[in-house]
Amino acid sequence: MARGGQGLARVAVVVRAGAAPLWWCGVFAAGIGLLVPGLTGRRIGVPAGAALFLVAAAVTACVRRKRYAALVRSAARAGKQDVLQDRAVTVRNWRRGHRWWLLLAFLAALGSSFAVPAAGGMLLAGVGTGLWLKAGWLGHRERTGETLIWVRVDWLGRRAGAPAGKPVKACRATGVAAGDAAPGGARRR
């Protein structure tokens, strides 16, 4: 790293990193959960899971939006000496930091199928969908402001997954051509 520079990770990429694993864990847990009749039966489990999916997606997409908006508004220009982290590295760091939590969430969703079939898996899938929606919202803000929003890597925490956590005091901004991820954290085409 250059002298005085800091490693920066894209905020939208960090938010989006958990979407796919949570979605797929939820889909698999819900699919397997449908095979188990459970205590309540599928007639209650599937509608309850659908309601949990919608609530989880909405809550996850909306939580901490004010904090993200404040960080985006106050973002300072990144310096020439700052090092921009690749999208793949950011995603890998998030997934490594959360692999045990993902496994526990999958097992909990699978275990809940013995009580309410498919509901736990649909809840997990809803959280994954909410993260995609939040990343899309951040991408919209990035496109509107024609800037990409970055956060210092050392402020992300031990699990590399808190882009709006307490340690984050400010964000940095670059032009839309910087980095290897499009606005919203998706891969560039």
PDB file of C-alpha atoms in Angstrom:
ATOM      1  CA  MET A   1       0.000   0.000   0.000  1.00  0.00           C
ATOM      2  CA  ALA A   2       1.264   3.464  -0.821  1.00  0.00           C
ATOM      3  CA  ARG A   3       2.449   5.671   1.988  1.00  0.00           C
ATOM      4  CA  GLY A   4      -0.467   7.440   3.617  1.00  0.00           C
ATOM      5  CA  GLY A   5      -2.982   5.466   1.576  1.00  0.00           C
ATOM      6  CA  GLN A   6      -5.708   3.265   2.926  1.00  0.00           C
ATOM      7  CA  GLY A   7      -7.468   0.210   1.603  1.00  0.00           C
ATOM      8  CA  LEU A   8     -11.037   0.963   0.516  1.00  0.00           C
ATOM      9  CA  ALA A   9     -13.900  -1.467  -0.117  1.00  0.00           C
ATOM     10  CA  ARG A  10     -17.116  -0.605  -1.964  1.00  0.00           C
ATOM     11  CA  VAL A  11     -20.070  -0.163   0.391  1.00  0.00           C
ATOM     12  CA  ALA A  12     -22.564  -1.643  -2.093  1.00  0.00           C
ATOM     13  CA  VAL A  13     -20.351  -4.693  -2.635  1.00  0.00           C
ATOM     14  CA  VAL A  14     -20.131  -5.355   1.104  1.00  0.00           C
ATOM     15  CA  VAL A  15     -23.919  -5.058   1.413  1.00  0.00           C
ATOM     16  CA  ARG A  16     -24.495  -7.293  -1.613  1.00  0.00           C
ATOM     17  CA  ALA A  17     -21.927  -9.933  -0.571  1.00  0.00           C
ATOM     18  CA  GLY A  18     -24.344 -11.694   1.760  1.00  0.00           C
ATOM     19  CA  ALA A  19     -27.341 -11.653  -0.573  1.00  0.00           C
ATOM     20  CA  ALA A  20     -26.554 -14.726  -2.679  1.00  0.00           C
ATOM     21  CA  PRO A  21     -25.462 -17.035   0.169  1.00  0.00           C
ATOM     22  CA  LEU A  22     -28.482 -16.117   2.288  1.00  0.00           C
ATOM     23  CA  TRP A  23     -30.836 -16.486  -0.682  1.00  0.00           C
ATOM     24  CA  TRP A  24     -29.506 -19.925  -1.658  1.00  0.00           C
ATOM     25  CA  CYS A  25     -29.352 -21.186   1.940  1.00  0.00           C
ATOM     26  CA  GLY A  26     -32.954 -20.084   2.315  1.00  0.00           C
ATOM     27  CA  VAL A  27     -34.090 -21.676  -0.936  1.00  0.00           C
ATOM     28  CA  PHE A  28     -32.437 -25.004  -0.089  1.00  0.00           C
ATOM     29  CA  ALA A  29     -33.754 -24.966   3.493  1.00  0.00           C
ATOM     30  CA  ALA A  30     -37.274 -24.127   2.284  1.00  0.00           C
ATOM     31  CA  GLY A  31     -37.117 -26.831  -0.397  1.00  0.00           C
ATOM     32  CA  ILE A  32     -35.962 -29.467   2.053  1.00  0.00           C
ATOM     33  CA  GLY A  33     -38.467 -28.159   4.601  1.00  0.00           C
ATOM     34  CA  LEU A  34     -41.315 -28.828   2.183  1.00  0.00           C
ATOM     35  CA  LEU A  35     -40.473 -32.523   2.351  1.00  0.00           C
ATOM     36  CA  VAL A  36     -41.101 -32.554   6.121  1.00  0.00           C
ATOM     37  CA  PRO A  37     -44.776 -32.342   7.159  1.00  0.00           C
ATOM     38  CA  GLY A  38     -43.916 -30.518  10.407  1.00  0.00           C
ATOM     39  CA  LEU A  39     -46.183 -29.794  13.374  1.00  0.00           C
ATOM     40  CA  THR A  40     -48.302 -27.162  11.651  1.00  0.00           C
ATOM     41  CA  GLY A  41     -48.382 -28.749   8.206  1.00  0.00           C
ATOM     42  CA  ARG A  42     -47.593 -27.217   4.838  1.00  0.00           C
ATOM     43  CA  ARG A  43     -50.953 -25.447   4.666  1.00  0.00           C
ATOM     44  CA  ILE A  44     -49.846 -23.136   7.488  1.00  0.00           C
ATOM     45  CA  GLY A  45     -46.070 -23.297   6.962  1.00  0.00           C
ATOM     46  CA  VAL A  46     -45.929 -22.036   3.386  1.00  0.00           C
ATOM     47  CA  PRO A  47     -48.181 -18.956   3.863  1.00  0.00           C
ATOM     48  CA  ALA A  48     -46.360 -18.164   7.125  1.00  0.00           C
ATOM     49  CA  GLY A  49     -43.065 -18.480   5.254  1.00  0.00           C
ATOM     50  CA  ALA A  50     -44.315 -16.180   2.498  1.00  0.00           C
ATOM     51  CA  ALA A  51     -45.293 -13.562   5.074  1.00  0.00           C
ATOM     52  CA  LEU A  52     -41.895 -13.915   6.793  1.00  0.00           C
ATOM     53  CA  PHE A  53     -40.182 -13.576   3.390  1.00  0.00           C
ATOM     54  CA  LEU A  54     -41.948 -10.265   2.668  1.00  0.00           C
ATOM     55  CA  VAL A  55     -41.367  -8.856   6.164  1.00  0.00           C
ATOM     56  CA  ALA A  56     -37.688  -9.891   6.202  1.00  0.00           C
ATOM     57  CA  ALA A  57     -37.074  -8.419   2.737  1.00  0.00           C
ATOM     58  CA  ALA A  58     -38.718  -5.109   3.686  1.00  0.00           C
ATOM     59  CA  VAL A  59     -36.986  -4.798   7.060  1.00  0.00           C
ATOM     60  CA  THR A  60     -33.563  -5.744   5.697  1.00  0.00           C
ATOM     61  CA  ALA A  61     -33.894  -3.330   2.765  1.00  0.00           C
ATOM     62  CA  CYS A  62     -34.937  -0.421   5.006  1.00  0.00           C
ATOM     63  CA  VAL A  63     -32.824  -0.863   8.139  1.00  0.00           C
ATOM     64  CA  ARG A  64     -30.092   1.789   8.612  1.00  0.00           C
ATOM     65  CA  ARG A  65     -31.001   3.679   5.443  1.00  0.00           C
ATOM     66  CA  LYS A  66     -30.609   7.028   7.193  1.00  0.00           C
ATOM     67  CA  ARG A  67     -27.100   6.078   8.280  1.00  0.00           C
ATOM     68  CA  TYR A  68     -26.158   5.003   4.748  1.00  0.00           C
ATOM     69  CA  ALA A  69     -27.662   8.195   3.285  1.00  0.00           C
ATOM     70  CA  ALA A  70     -25.733  10.359   5.759  1.00  0.00           C
ATOM     71  CA  LEU A  71     -22.480   8.560   4.933  1.00  0.00           C
ATOM     72  CA  VAL A  72     -23.093   8.950   1.196  1.00  0.00           C
ATOM     73  CA  ARG A  73     -23.858  12.673   1.545  1.00  0.00           C
ATOM     74  CA  SER A  74     -20.735  13.346   3.600  1.00  0.00           C
ATOM     75  CA  ALA A  75     -18.355  11.242   1.474  1.00  0.00           C
ATOM     76  CA  ALA A  76     -15.030  12.943   0.792  1.00  0.00           C
ATOM     77  CA  ARG A  77     -13.021  12.416  -2.374  1.00  0.00           C
ATOM     78  CA  ALA A  78     -10.644   9.437  -2.221  1.00  0.00           C
ATOM     79  CA  GLY A  79      -6.970  10.284  -2.470  1.00  0.00           C
ATOM     80  CA  LYS A  80      -4.586   9.114  -5.186  1.00  0.00           C
ATOM     81  CA  GLN A  81      -2.723   7.049  -2.613  1.00  0.00           C
ATOM     82  CA  ASP A  82      -5.835   5.074  -1.545  1.00  0.00           C
ATOM     83  CA  VAL A  83      -5.982   1.456  -2.720  1.00  0.00           C
ATOM     84  CA  LEU A  84      -9.319   0.244  -4.085  1.00  0.00           C
ATOM     85  CA  GLN A  85     -10.122  -3.345  -3.140  1.00  0.00           C
ATOM     86  CA  ASP A  86     -11.351  -5.680  -5.886  1.00  0.00           C
ATOM     87  CA  ARG A  87     -14.961  -6.825  -5.785  1.00  0.00           C
ATOM     88  CA  ALA A  88     -13.928 -10.492  -5.547  1.00  0.00           C
ATOM     89  CA  VAL A  89     -11.699  -9.810  -2.533  1.00  0.00           C
ATOM     90  CA  THR A  90     -14.463  -7.907  -0.724  1.00  0.00           C
ATOM     91  CA  VAL A  91     -16.987 -10.695  -1.360  1.00  0.00           C
ATOM     92  CA  ARG A  92     -14.513 -13.396  -0.312  1.00  0.00           C
ATOM     93  CA  ASN A  93     -13.662 -11.560   2.915  1.00  0.00           C
ATOM     94  CA  TRP A  94     -17.352 -11.135   3.813  1.00  0.00           C
ATOM     95  CA  ARG A  95     -18.156 -14.771   3.112  1.00  0.00           C
ATOM     96  CA  ARG A  96     -15.148 -16.050   5.058  1.00  0.00           C
ATOM     97  CA  GLY A  97     -16.047 -13.849   8.003  1.00  0.00           C
ATOM     98  CA  HIS A  98     -19.661 -15.049   8.027  1.00  0.00           C
ATOM     99  CA  ARG A  99     -19.361 -18.708   6.974  1.00  0.00           C
ATOM    100  CA  TRP A 100     -20.171 -20.089  10.432  1.00  0.00           C
ATOM    101  CA  TRP A 101     -23.127 -17.721  10.814  1.00  0.00           C
ATOM    102  CA  LEU A 102     -24.408 -18.822   7.414  1.00  0.00           C
ATOM    103  CA  LEU A 103     -24.088 -22.483   8.406  1.00  0.00           C
ATOM    104  CA  LEU A 104     -25.893 -21.875  11.708  1.00  0.00           C
ATOM    105  CA  ALA A 105     -28.654 -19.915   9.955  1.00  0.00           C
ATOM    106  CA  PHE A 106     -29.103 -22.713   7.411  1.00  0.00           C
ATOM    107  CA  LEU A 107     -29.267 -25.368  10.145  1.00  0.00           C
ATOM    108  CA  ALA A 108     -31.714 -23.276  12.175  1.00  0.00           C
ATOM    109  CA  ALA A 109     -33.926 -22.765   9.120  1.00  0.00           C
ATOM    110  CA  LEU A 110     -33.761 -26.473   8.367  1.00  0.00           C
ATOM    111  CA  GLY A 111     -34.536 -27.398  11.972  1.00  0.00           C
ATOM    112  CA  SER A 112     -37.491 -25.009  12.107  1.00  0.00           C
ATOM    113  CA  SER A 113     -39.096 -27.015   9.288  1.00  0.00           C
ATOM    114  CA  PHE A 114     -39.991 -29.701  11.816  1.00  0.00           C
ATOM    115  CA  ALA A 115     -42.288 -27.140  13.445  1.00  0.00           C
ATOM    116  CA  VAL A 116     -43.333 -24.867  10.557  1.00  0.00           C
ATOM    117  CA  PRO A 117     -42.393 -26.321   7.129  1.00  0.00           C
ATOM    118  CA  ALA A 118     -40.409 -24.010   4.817  1.00  0.00           C
ATOM    119  CA  ALA A 119     -40.916 -20.880   6.966  1.00  0.00           C
ATOM    120  CA  GLY A 120     -37.329 -20.589   8.230  1.00  0.00           C
ATOM    121  CA  GLY A 121     -35.890 -21.043   4.748  1.00  0.00           C
ATOM    122  CA  MET A 122     -38.213 -18.423   3.322  1.00  0.00           C
ATOM    123  CA  LEU A 123     -37.158 -16.039   6.093  1.00  0.00           C
ATOM    124  CA  LEU A 124     -33.491 -16.500   5.125  1.00  0.00           C
ATOM    125  CA  ALA A 125     -34.330 -15.996   1.449  1.00  0.00           C
ATOM    126  CA  GLY A 126     -36.160 -12.805   2.414  1.00  0.00           C
ATOM    127  CA  VAL A 127     -33.079 -11.446   4.159  1.00  0.00           C
ATOM    128  CA  GLY A 128     -31.007 -12.193   1.037  1.00  0.00           C
ATOM    129  CA  THR A 129     -33.582 -10.418  -1.133  1.00  0.00           C
ATOM    130  CA  GLY A 130     -33.547  -7.439   1.229  1.00  0.00           C
ATOM    131  CA  LEU A 131     -29.767  -7.166   0.879  1.00  0.00           C
ATOM    132  CA  TRP A 132     -30.117  -7.162  -2.916  1.00  0.00           C
ATOM    133  CA  LEU A 133     -32.736  -4.425  -2.650  1.00  0.00           C
ATOM    134  CA  LYS A 134     -30.505  -2.360  -0.350  1.00  0.00           C
ATOM    135  CA  ALA A 135     -27.543  -2.754  -2.722  1.00  0.00           C
ATOM    136  CA  GLY A 136     -29.812  -1.677  -5.590  1.00  0.00           C
ATOM    137  CA  TRP A 137     -30.888   1.381  -3.598  1.00  0.00           C
ATOM    138  CA  LEU A 138     -27.232   2.243  -2.964  1.00  0.00           C
ATOM    139  CA  GLY A 139     -26.522   1.732  -6.673  1.00  0.00           C
ATOM    140  CA  HIS A 140     -29.316   4.149  -7.549  1.00  0.00           C
ATOM    141  CA  ARG A 141     -27.801   6.751  -5.230  1.00  0.00           C
ATOM    142  CA  GLU A 142     -24.368   6.140  -6.782  1.00  0.00           C
ATOM    143  CA  ARG A 143     -25.708   6.552 -10.325  1.00  0.00           C
ATOM    144  CA  THR A 144     -27.654   9.677  -9.351  1.00  0.00           C
ATOM    145  CA  GLY A 145     -24.626  11.279  -7.713  1.00  0.00           C
ATOM    146  CA  GLU A 146     -22.222   9.878 -10.345  1.00  0.00           C
ATOM    147  CA  THR A 147     -19.927   8.655  -7.571  1.00  0.00           C
ATOM    148  CA  LEU A 148     -18.999   5.287  -6.117  1.00  0.00           C
ATOM    149  CA  ILE A 149     -18.992   5.065  -2.308  1.00  0.00           C
ATOM    150  CA  TRP A 150     -16.104   3.362  -0.492  1.00  0.00           C
ATOM    151  CA  VAL A 151     -15.343   2.600   3.146  1.00  0.00           C
ATOM    152  CA  ARG A 152     -12.019   1.922   4.829  1.00  0.00           C
ATOM    153  CA  VAL A 153     -11.324  -1.807   5.068  1.00  0.00           C
ATOM    154  CA  ASP A 154     -10.045  -1.572   8.642  1.00  0.00           C
ATOM    155  CA  TRP A 155     -13.387  -0.025   9.717  1.00  0.00           C
ATOM    156  CA  LEU A 156     -15.433  -2.998   8.460  1.00  0.00           C
ATOM    157  CA  GLY A 157     -14.794  -5.049  11.587  1.00  0.00           C
ATOM    158  CA  ARG A 158     -13.452  -8.558  12.135  1.00  0.00           C
ATOM    159  CA  ARG A 159     -15.960 -10.166   9.792  1.00  0.00           C
ATOM    160  CA  ALA A 160     -15.552  -7.512   7.060  1.00  0.00           C
ATOM    161  CA  GLY A 161     -19.274  -6.851   6.976  1.00  0.00           C
ATOM    162  CA  ALA A 162     -20.350  -3.634   8.704  1.00  0.00           C
ATOM    163  CA  PRO A 163     -20.155  -0.805   6.139  1.00  0.00           C
ATOM    164  CA  ALA A 164     -22.390   1.435   8.275  1.00  0.00           C
ATOM    165  CA  GLY A 165     -21.282   0.242  11.721  1.00  0.00           C
ATOM    166  CA  LYS A 166     -20.091   2.377  14.633  1.00  0.00           C
ATOM    167  CA  PRO A 167     -16.393   2.356  13.637  1.00  0.00           C
ATOM    168  CA  VAL A 168     -17.255   3.887  10.241  1.00  0.00           C
ATOM    169  CA  LYS A 169     -16.814   7.622  10.666  1.00  0.00           C
ATOM    170  CA  ALA A 170     -16.907   8.631   7.002  1.00  0.00           C
ATOM    171  CA  CYS A 171     -16.875   7.277   3.486  1.00  0.00           C
ATOM    172  CA  ARG A 172     -14.833   8.118   0.430  1.00  0.00           C
ATOM    173  CA  ALA A 173     -16.075   8.760  -3.086  1.00  0.00           C
ATOM    174  CA  THR A 174     -14.613   8.133  -6.526  1.00  0.00           C
ATOM    175  CA  GLY A 175     -15.859   8.508 -10.063  1.00  0.00           C
ATOM    176  CA  VAL A 176     -18.089   5.812 -11.563  1.00  0.00           C
ATOM    177  CA  ALA A 177     -15.219   4.357 -13.613  1.00  0.00           C
ATOM    178  CA  ALA A 178     -13.161   3.407 -10.539  1.00  0.00           C
ATOM    179  CA  GLY A 179     -12.967  -0.172  -9.339  1.00  0.00           C
ATOM    180  CA  ASP A 180     -14.238  -3.343 -10.955  1.00  0.00           C
ATOM    181  CA  ALA A 181     -17.872  -3.246  -9.781  1.00  0.00           C
ATOM    182  CA  ALA A 182     -20.769  -1.335 -11.294  1.00  0.00           C
ATOM    183  CA  PRO A 183     -23.005   0.943  -9.191  1.00  0.00           C
ATOM    184  CA  GLY A 184     -24.920  -1.279  -6.781  1.00  0.00           C
ATOM    185  CA  GLY A 185     -22.040  -3.737  -6.404  1.00  0.00           C
ATOM    186  CA  ALA A 186     -22.718  -5.974  -9.406  1.00  0.00           C
ATOM    187  CA  ARG A 187     -19.941  -7.139 -11.723  1.00  0.00           C
ATOM    188  CA  ARG A 188     -19.111  -4.804 -14.560  1.00  0.00           C
ATOM    189  CA  ARG A 189     -20.077  -6.086 -17.972  1.00  0.00           C
TER     190      ARG A 189
END
